[in-house]
JSON list of C-alpha atoms in Angstrom, two decimals:
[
{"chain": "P", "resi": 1, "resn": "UNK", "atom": "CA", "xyz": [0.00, 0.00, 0.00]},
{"chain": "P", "resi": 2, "resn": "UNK", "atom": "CA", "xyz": [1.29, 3.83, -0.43]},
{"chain": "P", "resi": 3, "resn": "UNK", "atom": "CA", "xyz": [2.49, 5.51, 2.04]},
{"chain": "P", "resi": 4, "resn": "UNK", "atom": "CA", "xyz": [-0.03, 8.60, 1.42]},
{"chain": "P", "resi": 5, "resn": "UNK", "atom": "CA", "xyz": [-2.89, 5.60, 2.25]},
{"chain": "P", "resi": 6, "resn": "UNK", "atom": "CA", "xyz": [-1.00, 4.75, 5.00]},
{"chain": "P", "resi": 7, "resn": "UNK", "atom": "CA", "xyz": [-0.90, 8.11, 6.98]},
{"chain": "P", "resi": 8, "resn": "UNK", "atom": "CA", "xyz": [-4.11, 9.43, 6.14]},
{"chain": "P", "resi": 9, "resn": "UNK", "atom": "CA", "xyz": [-4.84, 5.88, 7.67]},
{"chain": "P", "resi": 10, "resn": "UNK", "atom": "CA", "xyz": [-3.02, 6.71, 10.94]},
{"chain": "P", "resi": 11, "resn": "UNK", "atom": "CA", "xyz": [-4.32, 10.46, 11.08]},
{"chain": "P", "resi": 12, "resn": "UNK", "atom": "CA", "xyz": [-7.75, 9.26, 10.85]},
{"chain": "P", "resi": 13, "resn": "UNK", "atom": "CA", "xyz": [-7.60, 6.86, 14.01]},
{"chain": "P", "resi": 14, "resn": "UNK", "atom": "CA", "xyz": [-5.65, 9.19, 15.92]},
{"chain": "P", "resi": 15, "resn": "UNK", "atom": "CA", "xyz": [-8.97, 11.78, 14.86]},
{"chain": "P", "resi": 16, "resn": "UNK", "atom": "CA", "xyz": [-11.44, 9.15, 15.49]},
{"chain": "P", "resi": 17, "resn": "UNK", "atom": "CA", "xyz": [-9.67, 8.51, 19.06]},
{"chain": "P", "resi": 18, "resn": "UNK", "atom": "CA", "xyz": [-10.32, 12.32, 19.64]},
{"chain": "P", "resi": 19, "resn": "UNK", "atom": "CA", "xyz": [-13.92, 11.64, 18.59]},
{"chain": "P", "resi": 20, "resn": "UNK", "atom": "CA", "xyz": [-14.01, 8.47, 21.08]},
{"chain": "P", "resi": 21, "resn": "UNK", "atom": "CA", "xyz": [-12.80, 10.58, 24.15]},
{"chain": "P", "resi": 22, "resn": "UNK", "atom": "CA", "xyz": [-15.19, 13.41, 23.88]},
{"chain": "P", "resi": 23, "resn": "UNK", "atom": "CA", "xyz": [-18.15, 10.67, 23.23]},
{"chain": "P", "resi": 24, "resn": "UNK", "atom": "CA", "xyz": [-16.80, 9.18, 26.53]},
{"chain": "P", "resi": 25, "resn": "UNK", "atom": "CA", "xyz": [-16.73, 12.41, 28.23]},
{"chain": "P", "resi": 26, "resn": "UNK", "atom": "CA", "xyz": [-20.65, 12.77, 27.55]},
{"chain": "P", "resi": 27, "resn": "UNK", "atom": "CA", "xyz": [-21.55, 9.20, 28.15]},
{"chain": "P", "resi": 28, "resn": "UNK", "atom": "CA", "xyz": [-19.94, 10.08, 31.81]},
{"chain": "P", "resi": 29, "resn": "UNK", "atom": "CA", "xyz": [-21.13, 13.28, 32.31]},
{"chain": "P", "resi": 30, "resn": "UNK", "atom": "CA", "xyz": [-25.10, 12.93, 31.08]},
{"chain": "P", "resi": 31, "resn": "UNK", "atom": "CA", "xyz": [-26.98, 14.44, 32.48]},
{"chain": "P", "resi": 32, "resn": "UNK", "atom": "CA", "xyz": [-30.00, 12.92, 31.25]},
{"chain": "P", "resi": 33, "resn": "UNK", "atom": "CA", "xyz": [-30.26, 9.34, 30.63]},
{"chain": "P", "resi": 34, "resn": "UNK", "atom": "CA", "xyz": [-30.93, 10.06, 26.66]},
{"chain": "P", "resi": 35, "resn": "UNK", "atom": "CA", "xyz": [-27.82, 12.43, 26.76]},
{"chain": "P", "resi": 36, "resn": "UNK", "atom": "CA", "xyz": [-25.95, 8.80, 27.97]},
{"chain": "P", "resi": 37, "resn": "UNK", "atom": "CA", "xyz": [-28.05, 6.73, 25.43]},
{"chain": "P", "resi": 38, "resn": "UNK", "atom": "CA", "xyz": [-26.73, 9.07, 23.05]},
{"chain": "P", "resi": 39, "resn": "UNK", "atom": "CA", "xyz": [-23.08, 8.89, 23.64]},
{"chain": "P", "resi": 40, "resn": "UNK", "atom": "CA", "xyz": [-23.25, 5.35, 23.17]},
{"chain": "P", "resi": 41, "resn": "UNK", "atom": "CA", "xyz": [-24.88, 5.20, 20.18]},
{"chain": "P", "resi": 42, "resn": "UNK", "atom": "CA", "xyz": [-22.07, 7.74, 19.18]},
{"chain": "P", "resi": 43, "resn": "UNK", "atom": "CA", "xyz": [-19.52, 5.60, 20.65]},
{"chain": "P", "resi": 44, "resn": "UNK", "atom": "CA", "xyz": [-20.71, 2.90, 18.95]},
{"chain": "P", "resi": 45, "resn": "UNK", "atom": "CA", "xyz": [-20.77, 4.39, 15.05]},
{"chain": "P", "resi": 46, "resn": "UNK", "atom": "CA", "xyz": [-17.43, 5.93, 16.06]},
{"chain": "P", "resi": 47, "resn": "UNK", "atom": "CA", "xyz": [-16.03, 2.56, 16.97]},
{"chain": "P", "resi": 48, "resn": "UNK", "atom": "CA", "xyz": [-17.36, 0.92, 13.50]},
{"chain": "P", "resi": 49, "resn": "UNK", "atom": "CA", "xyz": [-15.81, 3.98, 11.82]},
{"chain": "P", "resi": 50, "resn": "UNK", "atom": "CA", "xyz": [-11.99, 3.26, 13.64]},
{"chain": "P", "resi": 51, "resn": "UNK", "atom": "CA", "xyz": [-12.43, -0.57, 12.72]},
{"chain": "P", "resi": 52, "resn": "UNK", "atom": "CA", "xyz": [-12.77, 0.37, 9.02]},
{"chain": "P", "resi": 53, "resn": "UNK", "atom": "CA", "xyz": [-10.21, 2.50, 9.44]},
{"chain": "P", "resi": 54, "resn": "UNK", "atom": "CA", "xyz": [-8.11, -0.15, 10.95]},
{"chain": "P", "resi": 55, "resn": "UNK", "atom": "CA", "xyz": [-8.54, -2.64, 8.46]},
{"chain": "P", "resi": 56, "resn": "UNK", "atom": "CA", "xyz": [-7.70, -0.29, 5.74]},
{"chain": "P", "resi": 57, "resn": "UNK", "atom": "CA", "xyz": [-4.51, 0.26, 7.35]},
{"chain": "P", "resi": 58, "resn": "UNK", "atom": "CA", "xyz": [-3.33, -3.29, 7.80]},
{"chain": "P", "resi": 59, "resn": "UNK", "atom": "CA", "xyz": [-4.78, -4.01, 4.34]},
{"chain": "P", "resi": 60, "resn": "UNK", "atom": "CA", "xyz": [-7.19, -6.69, 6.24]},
{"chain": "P", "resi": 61, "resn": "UNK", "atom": "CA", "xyz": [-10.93, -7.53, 5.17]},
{"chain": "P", "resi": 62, "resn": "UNK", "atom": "CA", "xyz": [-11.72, -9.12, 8.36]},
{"chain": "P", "resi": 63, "resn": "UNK", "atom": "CA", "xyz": [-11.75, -6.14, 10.40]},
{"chain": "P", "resi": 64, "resn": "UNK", "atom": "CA", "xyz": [-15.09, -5.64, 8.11]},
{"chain": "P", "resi": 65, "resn": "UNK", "atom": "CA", "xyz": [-16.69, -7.81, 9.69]},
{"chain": "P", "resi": 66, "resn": "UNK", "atom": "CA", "xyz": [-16.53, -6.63, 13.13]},
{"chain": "P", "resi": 67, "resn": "UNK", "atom": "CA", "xyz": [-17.61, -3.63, 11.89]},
{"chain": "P", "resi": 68, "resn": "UNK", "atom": "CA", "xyz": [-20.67, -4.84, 9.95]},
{"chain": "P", "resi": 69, "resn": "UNK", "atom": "CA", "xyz": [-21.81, -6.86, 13.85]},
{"chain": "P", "resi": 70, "resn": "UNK", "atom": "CA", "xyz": [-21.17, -3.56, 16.01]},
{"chain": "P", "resi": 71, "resn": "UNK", "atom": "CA", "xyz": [-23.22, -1.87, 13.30]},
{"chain": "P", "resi": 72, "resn": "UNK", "atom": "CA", "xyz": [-26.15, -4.30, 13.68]},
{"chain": "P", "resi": 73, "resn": "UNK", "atom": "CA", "xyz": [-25.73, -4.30, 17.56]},
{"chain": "P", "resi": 74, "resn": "UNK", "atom": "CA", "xyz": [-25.24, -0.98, 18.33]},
{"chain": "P", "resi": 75, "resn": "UNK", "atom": "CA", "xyz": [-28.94, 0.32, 16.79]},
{"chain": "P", "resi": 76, "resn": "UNK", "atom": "CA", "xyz": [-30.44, -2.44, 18.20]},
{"chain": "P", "resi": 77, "resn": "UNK", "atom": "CA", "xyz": [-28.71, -1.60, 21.66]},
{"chain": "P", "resi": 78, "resn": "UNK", "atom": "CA", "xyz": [-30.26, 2.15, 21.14]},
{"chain": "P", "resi": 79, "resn": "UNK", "atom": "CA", "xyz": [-33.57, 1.23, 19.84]},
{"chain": "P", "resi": 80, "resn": "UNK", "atom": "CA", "xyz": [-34.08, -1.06, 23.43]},
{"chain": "P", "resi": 81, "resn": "UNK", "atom": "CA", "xyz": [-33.09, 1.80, 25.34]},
{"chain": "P", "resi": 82, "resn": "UNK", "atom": "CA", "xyz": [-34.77, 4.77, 23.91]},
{"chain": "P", "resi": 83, "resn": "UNK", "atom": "CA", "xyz": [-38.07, 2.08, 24.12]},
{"chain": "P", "resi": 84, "resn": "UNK", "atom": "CA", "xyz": [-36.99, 1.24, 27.87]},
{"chain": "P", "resi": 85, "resn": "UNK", "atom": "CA", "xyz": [-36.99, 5.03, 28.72]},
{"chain": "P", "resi": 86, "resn": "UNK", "atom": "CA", "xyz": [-40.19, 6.02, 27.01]},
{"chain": "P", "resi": 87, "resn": "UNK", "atom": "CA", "xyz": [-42.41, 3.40, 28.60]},
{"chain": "P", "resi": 88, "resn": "UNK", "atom": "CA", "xyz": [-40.63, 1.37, 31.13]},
{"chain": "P", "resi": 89, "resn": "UNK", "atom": "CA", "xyz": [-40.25, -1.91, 28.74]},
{"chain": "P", "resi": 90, "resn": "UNK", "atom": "CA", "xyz": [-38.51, -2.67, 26.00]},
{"chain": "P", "resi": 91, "resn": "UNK", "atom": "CA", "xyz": [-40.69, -5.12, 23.73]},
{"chain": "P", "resi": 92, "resn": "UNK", "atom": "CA", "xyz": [-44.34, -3.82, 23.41]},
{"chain": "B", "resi": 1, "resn": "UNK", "atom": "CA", "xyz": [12.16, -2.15, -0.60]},
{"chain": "B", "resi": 2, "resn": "UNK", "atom": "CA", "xyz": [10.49, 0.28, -3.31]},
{"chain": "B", "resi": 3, "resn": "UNK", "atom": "CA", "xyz": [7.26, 1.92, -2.37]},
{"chain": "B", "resi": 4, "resn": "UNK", "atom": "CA", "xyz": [4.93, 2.11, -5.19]},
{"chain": "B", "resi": 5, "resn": "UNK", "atom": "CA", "xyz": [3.85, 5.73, -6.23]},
{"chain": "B", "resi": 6, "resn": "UNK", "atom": "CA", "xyz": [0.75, 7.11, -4.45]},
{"chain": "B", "resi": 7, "resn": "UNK", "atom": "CA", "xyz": [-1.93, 7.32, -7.51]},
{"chain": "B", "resi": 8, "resn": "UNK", "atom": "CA", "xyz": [-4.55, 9.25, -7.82]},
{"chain": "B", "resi": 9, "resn": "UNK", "atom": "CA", "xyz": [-6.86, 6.99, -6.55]},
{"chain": "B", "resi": 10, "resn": "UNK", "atom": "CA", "xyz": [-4.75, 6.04, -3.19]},
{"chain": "B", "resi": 11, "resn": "UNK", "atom": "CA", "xyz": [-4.75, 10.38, -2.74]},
{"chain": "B", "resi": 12, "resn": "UNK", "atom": "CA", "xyz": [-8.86, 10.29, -3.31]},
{"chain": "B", "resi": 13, "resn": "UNK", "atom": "CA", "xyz": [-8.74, 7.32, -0.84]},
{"chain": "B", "resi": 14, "resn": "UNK", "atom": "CA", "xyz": [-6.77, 9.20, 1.94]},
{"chain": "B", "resi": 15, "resn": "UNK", "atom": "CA", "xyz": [-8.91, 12.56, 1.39]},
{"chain": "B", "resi": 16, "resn": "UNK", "atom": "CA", "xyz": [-11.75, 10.57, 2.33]},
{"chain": "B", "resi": 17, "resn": "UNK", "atom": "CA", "xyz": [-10.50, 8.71, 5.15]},
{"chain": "B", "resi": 18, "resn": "UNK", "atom": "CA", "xyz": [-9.64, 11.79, 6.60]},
{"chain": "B", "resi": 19, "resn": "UNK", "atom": "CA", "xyz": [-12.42, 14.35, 5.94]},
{"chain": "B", "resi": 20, "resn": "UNK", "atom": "CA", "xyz": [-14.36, 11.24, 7.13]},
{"chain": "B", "resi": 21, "resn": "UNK", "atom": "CA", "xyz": [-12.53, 11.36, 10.33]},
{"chain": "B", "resi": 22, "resn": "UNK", "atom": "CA", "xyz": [-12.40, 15.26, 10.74]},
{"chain": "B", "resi": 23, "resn": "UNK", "atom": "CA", "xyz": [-16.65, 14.82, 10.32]},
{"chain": "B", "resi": 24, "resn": "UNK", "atom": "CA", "xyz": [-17.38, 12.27, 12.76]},
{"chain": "B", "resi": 25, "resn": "UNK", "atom": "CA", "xyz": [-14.62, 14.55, 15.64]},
{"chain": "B", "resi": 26, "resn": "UNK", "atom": "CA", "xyz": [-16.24, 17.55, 14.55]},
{"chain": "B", "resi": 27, "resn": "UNK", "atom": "CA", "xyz": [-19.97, 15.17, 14.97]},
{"chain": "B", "resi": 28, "resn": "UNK", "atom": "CA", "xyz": [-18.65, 14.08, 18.94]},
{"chain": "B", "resi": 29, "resn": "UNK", "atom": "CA", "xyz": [-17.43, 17.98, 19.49]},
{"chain": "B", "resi": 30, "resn": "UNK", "atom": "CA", "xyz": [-20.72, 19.00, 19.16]},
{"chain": "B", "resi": 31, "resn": "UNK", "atom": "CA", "xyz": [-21.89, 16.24, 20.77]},
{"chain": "B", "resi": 32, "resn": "UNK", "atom": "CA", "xyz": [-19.59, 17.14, 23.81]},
{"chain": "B", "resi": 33, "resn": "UNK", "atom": "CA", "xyz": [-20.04, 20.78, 23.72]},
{"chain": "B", "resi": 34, "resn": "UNK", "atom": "CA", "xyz": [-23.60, 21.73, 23.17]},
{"chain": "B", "resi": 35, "resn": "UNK", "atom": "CA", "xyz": [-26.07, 23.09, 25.30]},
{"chain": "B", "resi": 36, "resn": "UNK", "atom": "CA", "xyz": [-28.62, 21.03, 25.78]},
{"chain": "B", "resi": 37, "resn": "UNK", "atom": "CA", "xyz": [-29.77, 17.59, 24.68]},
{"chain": "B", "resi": 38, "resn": "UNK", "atom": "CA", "xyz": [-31.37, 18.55, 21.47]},
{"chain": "B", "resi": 39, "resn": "UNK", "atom": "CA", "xyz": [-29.02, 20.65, 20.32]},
{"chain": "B", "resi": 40, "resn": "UNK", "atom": "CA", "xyz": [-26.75, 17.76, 21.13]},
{"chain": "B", "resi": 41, "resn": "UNK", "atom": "CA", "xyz": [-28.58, 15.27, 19.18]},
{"chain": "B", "resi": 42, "resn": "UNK", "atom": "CA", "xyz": [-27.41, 17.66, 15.65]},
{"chain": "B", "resi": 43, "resn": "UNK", "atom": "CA", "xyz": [-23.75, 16.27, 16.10]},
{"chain": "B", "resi": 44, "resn": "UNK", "atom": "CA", "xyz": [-23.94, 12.76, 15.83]},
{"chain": "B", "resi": 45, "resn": "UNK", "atom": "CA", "xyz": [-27.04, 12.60, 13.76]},
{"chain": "B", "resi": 46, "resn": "UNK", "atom": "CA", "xyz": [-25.45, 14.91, 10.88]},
{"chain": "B", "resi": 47, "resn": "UNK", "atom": "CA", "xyz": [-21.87, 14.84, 10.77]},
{"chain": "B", "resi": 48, "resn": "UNK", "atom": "CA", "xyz": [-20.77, 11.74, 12.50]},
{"chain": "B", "resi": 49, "resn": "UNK", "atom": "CA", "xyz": [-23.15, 10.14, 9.71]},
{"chain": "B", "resi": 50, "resn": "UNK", "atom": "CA", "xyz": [-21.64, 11.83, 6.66]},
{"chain": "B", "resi": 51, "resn": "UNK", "atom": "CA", "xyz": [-18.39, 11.17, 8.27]},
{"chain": "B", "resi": 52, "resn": "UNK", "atom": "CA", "xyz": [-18.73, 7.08, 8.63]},
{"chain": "B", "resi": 53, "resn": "UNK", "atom": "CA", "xyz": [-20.00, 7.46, 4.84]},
{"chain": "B", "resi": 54, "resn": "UNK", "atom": "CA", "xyz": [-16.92, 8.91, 3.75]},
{"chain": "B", "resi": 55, "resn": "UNK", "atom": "CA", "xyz": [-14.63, 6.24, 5.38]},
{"chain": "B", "resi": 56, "resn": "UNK", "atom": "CA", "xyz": [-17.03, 3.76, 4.29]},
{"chain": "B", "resi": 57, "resn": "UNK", "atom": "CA", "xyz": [-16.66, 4.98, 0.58]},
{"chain": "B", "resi": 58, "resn": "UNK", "atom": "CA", "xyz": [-12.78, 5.02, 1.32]},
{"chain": "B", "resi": 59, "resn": "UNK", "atom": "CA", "xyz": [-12.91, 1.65, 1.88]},
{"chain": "B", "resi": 60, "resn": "UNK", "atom": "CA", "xyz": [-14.68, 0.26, -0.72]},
{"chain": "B", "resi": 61, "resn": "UNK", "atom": "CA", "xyz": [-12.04, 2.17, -2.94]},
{"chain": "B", "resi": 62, "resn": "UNK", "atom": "CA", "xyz": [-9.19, 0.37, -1.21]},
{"chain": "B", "resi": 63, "resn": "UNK", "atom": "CA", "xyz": [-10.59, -2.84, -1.07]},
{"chain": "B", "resi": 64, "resn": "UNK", "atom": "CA", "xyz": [-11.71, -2.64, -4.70]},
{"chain": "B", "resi": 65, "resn": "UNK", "atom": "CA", "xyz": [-8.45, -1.83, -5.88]},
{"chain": "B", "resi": 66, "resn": "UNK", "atom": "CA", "xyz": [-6.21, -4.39, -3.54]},
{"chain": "B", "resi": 67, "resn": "UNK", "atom": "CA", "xyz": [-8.75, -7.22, -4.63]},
{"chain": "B", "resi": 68, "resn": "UNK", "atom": "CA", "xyz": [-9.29, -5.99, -8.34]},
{"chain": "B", "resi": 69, "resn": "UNK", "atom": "CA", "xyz": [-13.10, -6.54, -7.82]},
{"chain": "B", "resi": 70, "resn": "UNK", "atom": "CA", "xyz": [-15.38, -4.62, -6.75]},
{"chain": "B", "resi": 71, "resn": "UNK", "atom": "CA", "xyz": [-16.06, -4.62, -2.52]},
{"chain": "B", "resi": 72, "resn": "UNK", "atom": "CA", "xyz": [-19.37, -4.05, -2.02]},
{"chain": "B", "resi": 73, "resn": "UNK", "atom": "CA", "xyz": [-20.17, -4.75, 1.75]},
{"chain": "B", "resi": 74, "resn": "UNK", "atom": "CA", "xyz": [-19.36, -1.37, 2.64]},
{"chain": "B", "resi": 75, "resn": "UNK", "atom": "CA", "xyz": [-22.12, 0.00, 1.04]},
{"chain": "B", "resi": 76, "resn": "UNK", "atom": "CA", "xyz": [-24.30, -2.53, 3.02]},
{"chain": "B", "resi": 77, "resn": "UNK", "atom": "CA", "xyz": [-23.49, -1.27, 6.10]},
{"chain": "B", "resi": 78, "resn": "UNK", "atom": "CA", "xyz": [-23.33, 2.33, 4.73]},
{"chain": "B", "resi": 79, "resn": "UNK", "atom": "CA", "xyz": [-26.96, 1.98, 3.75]},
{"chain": "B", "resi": 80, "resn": "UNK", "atom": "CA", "xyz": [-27.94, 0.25, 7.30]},
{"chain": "B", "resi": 81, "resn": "UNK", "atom": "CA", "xyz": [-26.45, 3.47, 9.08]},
{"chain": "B", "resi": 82, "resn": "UNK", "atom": "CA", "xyz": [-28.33, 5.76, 6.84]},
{"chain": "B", "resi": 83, "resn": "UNK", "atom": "CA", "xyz": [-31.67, 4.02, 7.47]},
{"chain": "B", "resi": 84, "resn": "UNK", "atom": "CA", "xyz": [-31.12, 3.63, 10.95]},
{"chain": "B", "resi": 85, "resn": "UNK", "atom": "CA", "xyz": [-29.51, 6.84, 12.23]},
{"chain": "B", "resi": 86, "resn": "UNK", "atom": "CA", "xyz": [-32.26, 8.90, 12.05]},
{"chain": "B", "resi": 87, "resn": "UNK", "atom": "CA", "xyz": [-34.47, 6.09, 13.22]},
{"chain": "B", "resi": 88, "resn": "UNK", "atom": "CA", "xyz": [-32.81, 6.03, 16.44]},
{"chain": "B", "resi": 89, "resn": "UNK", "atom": "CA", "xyz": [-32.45, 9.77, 16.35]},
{"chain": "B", "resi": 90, "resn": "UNK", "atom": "CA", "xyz": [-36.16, 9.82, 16.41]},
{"chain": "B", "resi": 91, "resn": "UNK", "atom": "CA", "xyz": [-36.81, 7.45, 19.10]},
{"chain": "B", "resi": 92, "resn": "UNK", "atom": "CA", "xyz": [-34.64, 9.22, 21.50]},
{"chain": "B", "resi": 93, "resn": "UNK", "atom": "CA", "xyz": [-36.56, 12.92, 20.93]},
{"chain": "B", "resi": 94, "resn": "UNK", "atom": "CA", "xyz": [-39.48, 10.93, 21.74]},
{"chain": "B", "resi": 95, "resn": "UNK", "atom": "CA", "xyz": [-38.31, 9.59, 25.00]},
{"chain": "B", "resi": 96, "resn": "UNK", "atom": "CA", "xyz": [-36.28, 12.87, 25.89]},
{"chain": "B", "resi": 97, "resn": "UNK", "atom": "CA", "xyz": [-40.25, 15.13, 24.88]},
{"chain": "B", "resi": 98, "resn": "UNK", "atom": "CA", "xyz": [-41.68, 12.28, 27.04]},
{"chain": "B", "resi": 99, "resn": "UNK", "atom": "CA", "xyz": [-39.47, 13.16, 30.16]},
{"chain": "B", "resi": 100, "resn": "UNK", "atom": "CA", "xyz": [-39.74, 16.75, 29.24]},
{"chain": "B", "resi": 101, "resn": "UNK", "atom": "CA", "xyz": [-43.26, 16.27, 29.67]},
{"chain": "B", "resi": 102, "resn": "UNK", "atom": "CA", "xyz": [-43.86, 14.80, 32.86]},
{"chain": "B", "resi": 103, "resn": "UNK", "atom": "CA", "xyz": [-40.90, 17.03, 34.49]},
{"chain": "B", "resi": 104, "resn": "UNK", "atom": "CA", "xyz": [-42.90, 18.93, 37.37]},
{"chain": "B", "resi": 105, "resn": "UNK", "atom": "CA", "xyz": [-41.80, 22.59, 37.10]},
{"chain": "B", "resi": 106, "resn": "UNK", "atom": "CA", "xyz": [-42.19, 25.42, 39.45]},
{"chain": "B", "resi": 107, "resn": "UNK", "atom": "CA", "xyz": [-45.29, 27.65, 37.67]},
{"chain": "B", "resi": 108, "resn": "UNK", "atom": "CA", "xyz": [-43.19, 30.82, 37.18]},
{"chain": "B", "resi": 109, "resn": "UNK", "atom": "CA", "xyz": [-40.42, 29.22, 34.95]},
{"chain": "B", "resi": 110, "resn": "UNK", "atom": "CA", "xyz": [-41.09, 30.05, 31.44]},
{"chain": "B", "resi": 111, "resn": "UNK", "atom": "CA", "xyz": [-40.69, 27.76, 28.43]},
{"chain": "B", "resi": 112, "resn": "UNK", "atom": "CA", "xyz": [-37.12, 26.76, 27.48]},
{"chain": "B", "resi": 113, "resn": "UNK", "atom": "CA", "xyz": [-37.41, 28.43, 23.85]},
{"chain": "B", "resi": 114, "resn": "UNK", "atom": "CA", "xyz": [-38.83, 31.09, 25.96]},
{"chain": "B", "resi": 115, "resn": "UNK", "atom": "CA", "xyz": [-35.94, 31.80, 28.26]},
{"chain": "B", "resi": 116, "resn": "UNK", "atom": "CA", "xyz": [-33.62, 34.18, 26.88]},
{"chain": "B", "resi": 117, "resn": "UNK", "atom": "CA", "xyz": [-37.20, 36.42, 25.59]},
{"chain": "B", "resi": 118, "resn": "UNK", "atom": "CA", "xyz": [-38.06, 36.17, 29.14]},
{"chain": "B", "resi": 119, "resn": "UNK", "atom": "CA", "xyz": [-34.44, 37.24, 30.08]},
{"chain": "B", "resi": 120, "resn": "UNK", "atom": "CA", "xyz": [-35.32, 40.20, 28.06]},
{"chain": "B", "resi": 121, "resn": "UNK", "atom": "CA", "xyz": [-38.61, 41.18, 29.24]},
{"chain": "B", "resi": 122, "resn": "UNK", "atom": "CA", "xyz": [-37.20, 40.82, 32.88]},
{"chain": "B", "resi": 123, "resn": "UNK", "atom": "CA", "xyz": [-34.89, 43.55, 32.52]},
{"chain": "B", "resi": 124, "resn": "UNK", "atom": "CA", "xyz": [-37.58, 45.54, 31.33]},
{"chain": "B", "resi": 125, "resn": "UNK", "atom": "CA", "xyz": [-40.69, 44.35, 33.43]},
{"chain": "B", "resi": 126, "resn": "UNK", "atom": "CA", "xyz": [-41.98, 45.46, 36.43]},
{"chain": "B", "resi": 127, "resn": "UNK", "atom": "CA", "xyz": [-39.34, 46.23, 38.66]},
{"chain": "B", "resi": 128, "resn": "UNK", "atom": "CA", "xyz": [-39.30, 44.41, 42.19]},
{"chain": "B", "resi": 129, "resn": "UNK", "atom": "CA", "xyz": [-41.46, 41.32, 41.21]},
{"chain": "B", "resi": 130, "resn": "UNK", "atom": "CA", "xyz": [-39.02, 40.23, 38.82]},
{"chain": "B", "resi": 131, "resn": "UNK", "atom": "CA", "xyz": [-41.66, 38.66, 36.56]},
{"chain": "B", "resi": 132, "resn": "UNK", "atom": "CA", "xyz": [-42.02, 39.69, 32.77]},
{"chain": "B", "resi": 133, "resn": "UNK", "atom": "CA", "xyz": [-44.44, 42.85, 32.34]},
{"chain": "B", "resi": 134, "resn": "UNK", "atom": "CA", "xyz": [-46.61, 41.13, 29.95]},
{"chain": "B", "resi": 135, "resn": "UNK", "atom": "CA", "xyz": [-45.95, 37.53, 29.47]},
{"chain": "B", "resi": 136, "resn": "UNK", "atom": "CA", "xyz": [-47.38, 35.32, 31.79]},
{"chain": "B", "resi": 137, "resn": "UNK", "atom": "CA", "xyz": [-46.33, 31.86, 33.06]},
{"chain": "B", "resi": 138, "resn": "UNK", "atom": "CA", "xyz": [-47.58, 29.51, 30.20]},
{"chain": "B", "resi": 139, "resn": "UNK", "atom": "CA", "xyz": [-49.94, 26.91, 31.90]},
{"chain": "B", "resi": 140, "resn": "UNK", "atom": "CA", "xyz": [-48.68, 23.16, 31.19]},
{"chain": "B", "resi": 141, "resn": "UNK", "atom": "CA", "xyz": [-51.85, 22.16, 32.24]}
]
């Protein structure tokens, strides 16, 4: 791979690690249980965007993968808690 | 050990990888430094989004060209995250307007998209009671 691929590779995680922290810094910080709900939902697209990243980098399809199961996951995660806060249960 | 030359697609490739990293930082900067939860919600809904579509493209570029076929999954999950953001987006308004709703609040706070009116019309209103001249508390009744 070039080394212009390569950097841009390594600029973006160290970016998307920036992105991670301030997500964290909400998720800890709320206040309300949304603003929480939110930051992980954040976290979690941010993640999928760092693994993509990632396996660009190291030239690796497999990281895809990962990516493609935190995607599915991490909606369904947010869906079940929006629906927990807004009536108390999650399936209707 | 030669490096091959950077072509013009491996430049497109690393523009997008990085504007796509600058959006989704700029998406968890707002998401980390606005005022209140649905001004918050703008961040990650918008630009985090676009952002995760441009690496997403910039990987179907790179994979495309290492495996001289074209890499398609990426736009599978780039299409999930399209359909879905908002989706979730929407869900968590409704649970936040559902909190909002049931929040007791004292009678003489005004509105939140009333505040910084009210802020006005106490500087002007009728001095000593502190309450706006002509606006009166909105009943949530």
């Amino acid at each position: 791979m070039s080394p212009v691929v390569a950097t841009a590779a390594e600029v973006a995680i160290a970016l998307l690690a920036a992105a991670l922290l301030l997500c964290l810094y909400r998720l800890l910080r709320g206040p309300s249980p949304q603003d929480r709900i939110l930051a992980l939902d954040t976290l979690y697209i941010d993640t999928l965007a760092l693994l993509v990243v990632a396996g660009v980098r190291f030239a690796e399809p497999a990281f895809f993968d990962a990516a493609l199961v935190i995607a599915l996951l991490g909606f369904l995660g947010t869906v079940a808690l929006a629906k927990f806060r807004l009536r108390g249960d999650i399936l209707d | 050990m030669t490096e091959p030359a950077a072509t013009a697609l491996d430049w497109a490739i690393a523009a997008l990888l990085v504007t796509g990293a600058a959006f989704a930082l700029v998406g968890s900067l707002g998401l980390a430094k606005l005022g209140d939860f649905y001004r918050r919600l703008h961040g990650p809904t918008k630009a985090t989004t676009l952002g995760v579509g441009a690496i997403l493209c910039a990987s179907s570029l790179f994979f495309s060209a290492l495996q001289h076929a074209p890499s398609l999954h990426e736009l599978l999950v780039a299409l999930f995250l399209f359909v879905t953001a908002p989706v979730s987006a929407q869900l968590l308004v409704k649970s936040s307007l559902a909190d909002d709703a049931d929040a007791p609040r004292p009678p003489d706070t005004p509105d939140t998209a009333d505040a910084a009116d009210a802020a006005d019309d106490d500087r002007t209103g009728d001095a000593g009671t502190g309450r706006p001249a002509t606006r009166r508390p909105r009943d949530r009744a």
